[in-house]
Structure formats: C-alpha cells, structure tokens
C-alpha cells in the first residue's frame, strides 16, 4: 500500500459478521502506527462509528498512558446524530470537543498562560496570595483590627462575622486547594 506504483484495488467484501469492519479498523490502526495519514469515510454516521469505535479501542489499548497519543486520530461529524457521548472515550478524538478544549487553553483569564502565571505567583509567595484573598474578603488580623478607626473597625468586624456565619472564610491550605486546583 505504501508508495505502490500500480493501481490495484482490493475489495473487502463478505456477508454480515465476517469481520470486514474489524479488518478496516485494524488496517487503519496499522497505518496509524506507521505514521501514514489516512482518511476513512463512510456513507452513514453509523458506519463511521462502527469503524471509529474499534479503532479507538485499539489505539487506546496500545497507549502507555490514558489519553496521550490520541492526537493522531480525529473524528468529525454531527455530534448529536453520531451520539458520540454514548461511546466511552470517543469524545477525546471528536473534533468539536478538541476545539472546545483548545478554546479553554487559550482563553486569556482561564487558559494555560494565566494558570502558569498564577502558579508562579503562588510558588513565589503563597503568603502574599493568601493576604490578597483575605483583603478581598475584608478579613484581617486582630492586630490590624485594633489599629483601625471606628468606621473601618465596624466594617471589618461585620465582614468577619459574615464570613464566619456563611463559612466563606477558609484557611491558607483550603484557599490553595480551592483556588489553585486546576494547576
């Protein structure tokens, strides 16, 4: 099949249940392992899925890690008609899902750049990040509280009470777990 000079075409045919779909899936898997780009088309969404599901299984079983390596396989079509979500793991290779994941990765406020910068800030000075959190919530130490004027003291006390009543106030450990869990 690789760089063949002749125009031989082979037809895989046979009655139902004789392994035609499995043969096509195995051929596609072999070509994928050889790093040969291949486009497989079928006349219906069902036919596409009948090839994609076993191929996905073969690729996934051959991987050393959970989803690393599925990047060389792409499935596209009408998501609702194909019922991609009905097949475990198949959405990992579905084009629309990958586009959504890439949009998340490159989003300015939640993407990988922001997460990396946030992690650097946390690792450089976790105390400062926690102080900023407490400042944002209006929480302060007893020493700082005692040094304030009456209006500010009243505001800080109310913020502290609200925080306690609503369980909004968290420890440094919980703050890191909650606000940095994506990193």
PDB file of C-alpha atoms in Angstrom:
ATOM      1  CA  UNK A   1       0.000   0.000   0.000  1.00  0.00           C
ATOM      2  CA  UNK A   2       2.893   2.378   0.691  1.00  0.00           C
ATOM      3  CA  UNK A   3       4.046   4.195  -2.460  1.00  0.00           C
ATOM      4  CA  UNK A   4       2.715   1.478  -4.726  1.00  0.00           C
ATOM      5  CA  UNK A   5       3.211   2.138  -8.437  1.00  0.00           C
ATOM      6  CA  UNK A   6       0.252   0.159  -9.670  1.00  0.00           C
ATOM      7  CA  UNK A   7      -3.446   0.888  -9.419  1.00  0.00           C
ATOM      8  CA  UNK A   8      -4.535  -2.371  -7.856  1.00  0.00           C
ATOM      9  CA  UNK A   9      -7.670  -2.004  -5.798  1.00  0.00           C
ATOM     10  CA  UNK A  10      -8.747  -4.684  -3.384  1.00  0.00           C
ATOM     11  CA  UNK A  11     -12.317  -5.033  -2.256  1.00  0.00           C
ATOM     12  CA  UNK A  12     -13.016  -6.285   1.229  1.00  0.00           C
ATOM     13  CA  UNK A  13     -16.355  -7.997   0.993  1.00  0.00           C
ATOM     14  CA  UNK A  14     -18.336 -10.732   2.649  1.00  0.00           C
ATOM     15  CA  UNK A  15     -21.604 -11.477   4.396  1.00  0.00           C
ATOM     16  CA  UNK A  16     -22.503  -9.739   7.657  1.00  0.00           C
ATOM     17  CA  UNK A  17     -20.448 -10.739  10.669  1.00  0.00           C
ATOM     18  CA  UNK A  18     -17.350 -11.879   8.774  1.00  0.00           C
ATOM     19  CA  UNK A  19     -15.049  -9.143  10.110  1.00  0.00           C
ATOM     20  CA  UNK A  20     -14.964  -6.520   7.359  1.00  0.00           C
ATOM     21  CA  UNK A  21     -15.266  -3.606   9.795  1.00  0.00           C
ATOM     22  CA  UNK A  22     -12.699  -5.143  12.139  1.00  0.00           C
ATOM     23  CA  UNK A  23     -10.329  -5.606   9.197  1.00  0.00           C
ATOM     24  CA  UNK A  24     -10.700  -1.949   8.197  1.00  0.00           C
ATOM     25  CA  UNK A  25     -10.150  -0.841  11.806  1.00  0.00           C
ATOM     26  CA  UNK A  26      -7.010  -2.996  12.057  1.00  0.00           C
ATOM     27  CA  UNK A  27      -5.698  -1.667   8.737  1.00  0.00           C
ATOM     28  CA  UNK A  28      -6.249   1.908   9.886  1.00  0.00           C
ATOM     29  CA  UNK A  29      -4.508   1.113  13.176  1.00  0.00           C
ATOM     30  CA  UNK A  30      -1.515  -0.379  11.331  1.00  0.00           C
ATOM     31  CA  UNK A  31      -1.298   2.699   9.094  1.00  0.00           C
ATOM     32  CA  UNK A  32      -1.547   4.953  12.139  1.00  0.00           C
ATOM     33  CA  UNK A  33       1.346   3.092  13.796  1.00  0.00           C
ATOM     34  CA  UNK A  34       3.379   3.571  10.611  1.00  0.00           C
ATOM     35  CA  UNK A  35       2.626   7.336  10.818  1.00  0.00           C
ATOM     36  CA  UNK A  36       0.786   7.248   7.497  1.00  0.00           C
ATOM     37  CA  UNK A  37      -2.006   9.779   7.267  1.00  0.00           C
ATOM     38  CA  UNK A  38      -5.216   8.139   6.232  1.00  0.00           C
ATOM     39  CA  UNK A  39      -8.716   9.436   5.671  1.00  0.00           C
ATOM     40  CA  UNK A  40     -11.527   6.959   6.207  1.00  0.00           C
ATOM     41  CA  UNK A  41     -15.016   7.884   5.050  1.00  0.00           C
ATOM     42  CA  UNK A  42     -18.305   6.044   5.229  1.00  0.00           C
ATOM     43  CA  UNK A  43     -21.775   6.712   3.814  1.00  0.00           C
ATOM     44  CA  UNK A  44     -23.508   6.994   7.209  1.00  0.00           C
ATOM     45  CA  UNK A  45     -22.728   8.170  10.725  1.00  0.00           C
ATOM     46  CA  UNK A  46     -23.360   4.635  11.957  1.00  0.00           C
ATOM     47  CA  UNK A  47     -20.825   3.210   9.523  1.00  0.00           C
ATOM     48  CA  UNK A  48     -18.250   5.802  10.608  1.00  0.00           C
ATOM     49  CA  UNK A  49     -18.809   4.880  14.245  1.00  0.00           C
ATOM     50  CA  UNK A  50     -18.575   1.151  13.503  1.00  0.00           C
ATOM     51  CA  UNK A  51     -15.021   1.770  12.295  1.00  0.00           C
ATOM     52  CA  UNK A  52     -14.098   4.544  14.756  1.00  0.00           C
ATOM     53  CA  UNK A  53     -15.092   2.726  17.957  1.00  0.00           C
ATOM     54  CA  UNK A  54     -12.896  -0.372  17.448  1.00  0.00           C
ATOM     55  CA  UNK A  55     -10.056   1.781  16.071  1.00  0.00           C
ATOM     56  CA  UNK A  56     -10.254   3.997  19.149  1.00  0.00           C
ATOM     57  CA  UNK A  57     -10.151   0.875  21.320  1.00  0.00           C
ATOM     58  CA  UNK A  58      -7.064  -0.459  19.518  1.00  0.00           C
ATOM     59  CA  UNK A  59      -5.264   2.873  19.830  1.00  0.00           C
ATOM     60  CA  UNK A  60      -6.209   3.308  23.484  1.00  0.00           C
ATOM     61  CA  UNK A  61      -5.129  -0.244  24.379  1.00  0.00           C
ATOM     62  CA  UNK A  62      -1.742   0.332  22.757  1.00  0.00           C
ATOM     63  CA  UNK A  63      -1.043   3.538  24.696  1.00  0.00           C
ATOM     64  CA  UNK A  64       1.185   3.627  27.728  1.00  0.00           C
ATOM     65  CA  UNK A  65      -0.839   6.474  29.225  1.00  0.00           C
ATOM     66  CA  UNK A  66      -4.565   7.192  29.379  1.00  0.00           C
ATOM     67  CA  UNK A  67      -5.125   9.661  26.507  1.00  0.00           C
ATOM     68  CA  UNK A  68      -1.591  10.555  25.437  1.00  0.00           C
ATOM     69  CA  UNK A  69      -1.263   9.632  21.781  1.00  0.00           C
ATOM     70  CA  UNK A  70      -4.871  10.035  20.712  1.00  0.00           C
ATOM     71  CA  UNK A  71      -3.867  13.275  18.988  1.00  0.00           C
ATOM     72  CA  UNK A  72      -3.153  11.404  15.758  1.00  0.00           C
ATOM     73  CA  UNK A  73      -6.779  10.305  15.461  1.00  0.00           C
ATOM     74  CA  UNK A  74      -9.639  12.703  14.668  1.00  0.00           C
ATOM     75  CA  UNK A  75     -13.343  12.004  14.292  1.00  0.00           C
ATOM     76  CA  UNK A  76     -15.704  14.597  12.920  1.00  0.00           C
ATOM     77  CA  UNK A  77     -19.343  14.770  12.002  1.00  0.00           C
ATOM     78  CA  UNK A  78     -22.671  15.712  13.524  1.00  0.00           C
ATOM     79  CA  UNK A  79     -22.265  15.123  17.278  1.00  0.00           C
ATOM     80  CA  UNK A  80     -25.951  14.615  18.057  1.00  0.00           C
ATOM     81  CA  UNK A  81     -26.569  12.277  15.138  1.00  0.00           C
ATOM     82  CA  UNK A  82     -23.404  10.298  15.821  1.00  0.00           C
ATOM     83  CA  UNK A  83     -24.223  10.088  19.546  1.00  0.00           C
ATOM     84  CA  UNK A  84     -20.517  10.436  20.343  1.00  0.00           C
ATOM     85  CA  UNK A  85     -21.243  10.749  24.063  1.00  0.00           C
ATOM     86  CA  UNK A  86     -22.729   7.226  24.063  1.00  0.00           C
ATOM     87  CA  UNK A  87     -19.288   5.736  23.396  1.00  0.00           C
ATOM     88  CA  UNK A  88     -16.837   5.966  26.314  1.00  0.00           C
ATOM     89  CA  UNK A  89     -13.719   7.929  25.430  1.00  0.00           C
ATOM     90  CA  UNK A  90     -14.721   8.643  21.843  1.00  0.00           C
ATOM     91  CA  UNK A  91     -15.251  12.329  22.545  1.00  0.00           C
ATOM     92  CA  UNK A  92     -11.472  12.572  23.184  1.00  0.00           C
ATOM     93  CA  UNK A  93     -10.935  12.208  19.435  1.00  0.00           C
ATOM     94  CA  UNK A  94     -14.024  14.156  18.334  1.00  0.00           C
ATOM     95  CA  UNK A  95     -13.006  17.386  16.580  1.00  0.00           C
ATOM     96  CA  UNK A  96     -15.649  19.655  18.156  1.00  0.00           C
ATOM     97  CA  UNK A  97     -14.587  18.546  21.658  1.00  0.00           C
ATOM     98  CA  UNK A  98     -10.935  19.268  20.865  1.00  0.00           C
ATOM     99  CA  UNK A  99     -11.808  22.738  19.600  1.00  0.00           C
ATOM    100  CA  UNK A 100     -13.642  23.481  22.871  1.00  0.00           C
ATOM    101  CA  UNK A 101     -10.642  22.258  24.880  1.00  0.00           C
ATOM    102  CA  UNK A 102      -8.265  24.441  22.856  1.00  0.00           C
ATOM    103  CA  UNK A 103     -10.503  27.473  23.363  1.00  0.00           C
ATOM    104  CA  UNK A 104     -10.278  26.869  27.123  1.00  0.00           C
ATOM    105  CA  UNK A 105      -6.497  26.503  26.911  1.00  0.00           C
ATOM    106  CA  UNK A 106      -6.022  29.802  25.113  1.00  0.00           C
ATOM    107  CA  UNK A 107      -8.634  31.863  26.993  1.00  0.00           C
ATOM    108  CA  UNK A 108      -6.949  34.946  28.497  1.00  0.00           C
ATOM    109  CA  UNK A 109      -8.386  34.637  32.024  1.00  0.00           C
ATOM    110  CA  UNK A 110      -8.520  30.856  32.401  1.00  0.00           C
ATOM    111  CA  UNK A 111      -6.071  29.487  29.848  1.00  0.00           C
ATOM    112  CA  UNK A 112      -2.717  27.842  30.349  1.00  0.00           C
ATOM    113  CA  UNK A 113      -0.790  31.147  30.344  1.00  0.00           C
ATOM    114  CA  UNK A 114      -2.936  32.530  33.157  1.00  0.00           C
ATOM    115  CA  UNK A 115      -2.673  29.256  35.099  1.00  0.00           C
ATOM    116  CA  UNK A 116       1.099  29.192  34.709  1.00  0.00           C
ATOM    117  CA  UNK A 117       1.437  32.811  35.835  1.00  0.00           C
ATOM    118  CA  UNK A 118      -0.858  32.119  38.784  1.00  0.00           C
ATOM    119  CA  UNK A 119       1.157  29.077  39.803  1.00  0.00           C
ATOM    120  CA  UNK A 120       4.385  31.101  39.657  1.00  0.00           C
ATOM    121  CA  UNK A 121       2.830  33.775  41.884  1.00  0.00           C
ATOM    122  CA  UNK A 122       1.644  31.141  44.335  1.00  0.00           C
ATOM    123  CA  UNK A 123       5.014  29.389  44.484  1.00  0.00           C
ATOM    124  CA  UNK A 124       6.961  32.642  44.811  1.00  0.00           C
ATOM    125  CA  UNK A 125       4.906  33.997  47.706  1.00  0.00           C
ATOM    126  CA  UNK A 126       1.913  31.946  48.933  1.00  0.00           C
ATOM    127  CA  UNK A 127       1.531  34.209  51.977  1.00  0.00           C
ATOM    128  CA  UNK A 128       1.053  37.253  49.756  1.00  0.00           C
ATOM    129  CA  UNK A 129      -1.602  35.467  47.684  1.00  0.00           C
ATOM    130  CA  UNK A 130      -3.457  34.470  50.834  1.00  0.00           C
ATOM    131  CA  UNK A 131      -3.179  38.033  52.176  1.00  0.00           C
ATOM    132  CA  UNK A 132      -4.700  39.347  48.942  1.00  0.00           C
ATOM    133  CA  UNK A 133      -7.534  36.842  49.330  1.00  0.00           C
ATOM    134  CA  UNK A 134      -8.181  37.939  52.926  1.00  0.00           C
ATOM    135  CA  UNK A 135      -8.012  41.588  51.882  1.00  0.00           C
ATOM    136  CA  UNK A 136     -10.544  40.939  49.122  1.00  0.00           C
ATOM    137  CA  UNK A 137     -12.888  39.301  51.648  1.00  0.00           C
ATOM    138  CA  UNK A 138     -12.365  42.101  54.177  1.00  0.00           C
ATOM    139  CA  UNK A 139     -10.724  39.780  56.724  1.00  0.00           C
ATOM    140  CA  UNK A 140      -7.799  40.983  58.856  1.00  0.00           C
ATOM    141  CA  UNK A 141      -5.677  40.020  61.821  1.00  0.00           C
ATOM    142  CA  UNK A 142      -6.582  41.064  65.352  1.00  0.00           C
ATOM    143  CA  UNK A 143      -3.548  43.382  65.467  1.00  0.00           C
ATOM    144  CA  UNK A 144      -4.590  45.237  62.318  1.00  0.00           C
ATOM    145  CA  UNK A 145      -8.174  45.307  63.548  1.00  0.00           C
ATOM    146  CA  UNK A 146      -7.167  47.041  66.779  1.00  0.00           C
ATOM    147  CA  UNK A 147      -5.285  49.796  64.916  1.00  0.00           C
ATOM    148  CA  UNK A 148      -8.220  50.929  62.754  1.00  0.00           C
ATOM    149  CA  UNK A 149     -10.671  53.797  63.208  1.00  0.00           C
ATOM    150  CA  UNK A 150     -14.257  53.100  64.277  1.00  0.00           C
ATOM    151  CA  UNK A 151     -15.940  53.018  60.827  1.00  0.00           C
ATOM    152  CA  UNK A 152     -13.318  50.736  59.401  1.00  0.00           C
ATOM    153  CA  UNK A 153     -13.374  48.568  62.529  1.00  0.00           C
ATOM    154  CA  UNK A 154     -17.128  48.196  62.235  1.00  0.00           C
ATOM    155  CA  UNK A 155     -16.882  47.254  58.536  1.00  0.00           C
ATOM    156  CA  UNK A 156     -14.093  44.741  59.210  1.00  0.00           C
ATOM    157  CA  UNK A 157     -15.993  43.221  62.131  1.00  0.00           C
ATOM    158  CA  UNK A 158     -19.131  42.792  60.017  1.00  0.00           C
ATOM    159  CA  UNK A 159     -17.087  41.212  57.218  1.00  0.00           C
ATOM    160  CA  UNK A 160     -15.524  38.843  59.747  1.00  0.00           C
ATOM    161  CA  UNK A 161     -18.917  37.906  61.208  1.00  0.00           C
ATOM    162  CA  UNK A 162     -20.444  37.406  57.740  1.00  0.00           C
ATOM    163  CA  UNK A 163     -17.509  35.273  56.807  1.00  0.00           C
ATOM    164  CA  UNK A 164     -17.933  33.098  59.903  1.00  0.00           C
ATOM    165  CA  UNK A 165     -21.698  32.764  59.525  1.00  0.00           C
ATOM    166  CA  UNK A 166     -21.546  31.910  55.815  1.00  0.00           C
ATOM    167  CA  UNK A 167     -18.457  29.714  56.092  1.00  0.00           C
ATOM    168  CA  UNK A 168     -16.794  31.953  53.478  1.00  0.00           C
ATOM    169  CA  UNK A 169     -13.552  32.267  55.422  1.00  0.00           C
ATOM    170  CA  UNK A 170     -11.092  29.499  54.647  1.00  0.00           C
ATOM    171  CA  UNK A 171      -7.610  28.585  55.817  1.00  0.00           C
ATOM    172  CA  UNK A 172      -4.475  29.024  53.693  1.00  0.00           C
ATOM    173  CA  UNK A 173      -4.468  25.291  52.982  1.00  0.00           C
ATOM    174  CA  UNK A 174      -8.114  25.297  51.842  1.00  0.00           C
ATOM    175  CA  UNK A 175      -7.504  28.501  49.866  1.00  0.00           C
ATOM    176  CA  UNK A 176      -4.711  26.840  47.880  1.00  0.00           C
ATOM    177  CA  UNK A 177      -6.753  23.670  47.318  1.00  0.00           C
ATOM    178  CA  UNK A 178      -9.850  25.575  46.195  1.00  0.00           C
ATOM    179  CA  UNK A 179      -8.367  28.379  44.116  1.00  0.00           C
ATOM    180  CA  UNK A 180      -5.437  26.541  42.551  1.00  0.00           C
ATOM    181  CA  UNK A 181      -6.937  23.100  41.916  1.00  0.00           C
ATOM    182  CA  UNK A 182      -6.681  23.443  38.122  1.00  0.00           C
ATOM    183  CA  UNK A 183      -2.928  23.813  38.245  1.00  0.00           C
TER     184      UNK A 183
END
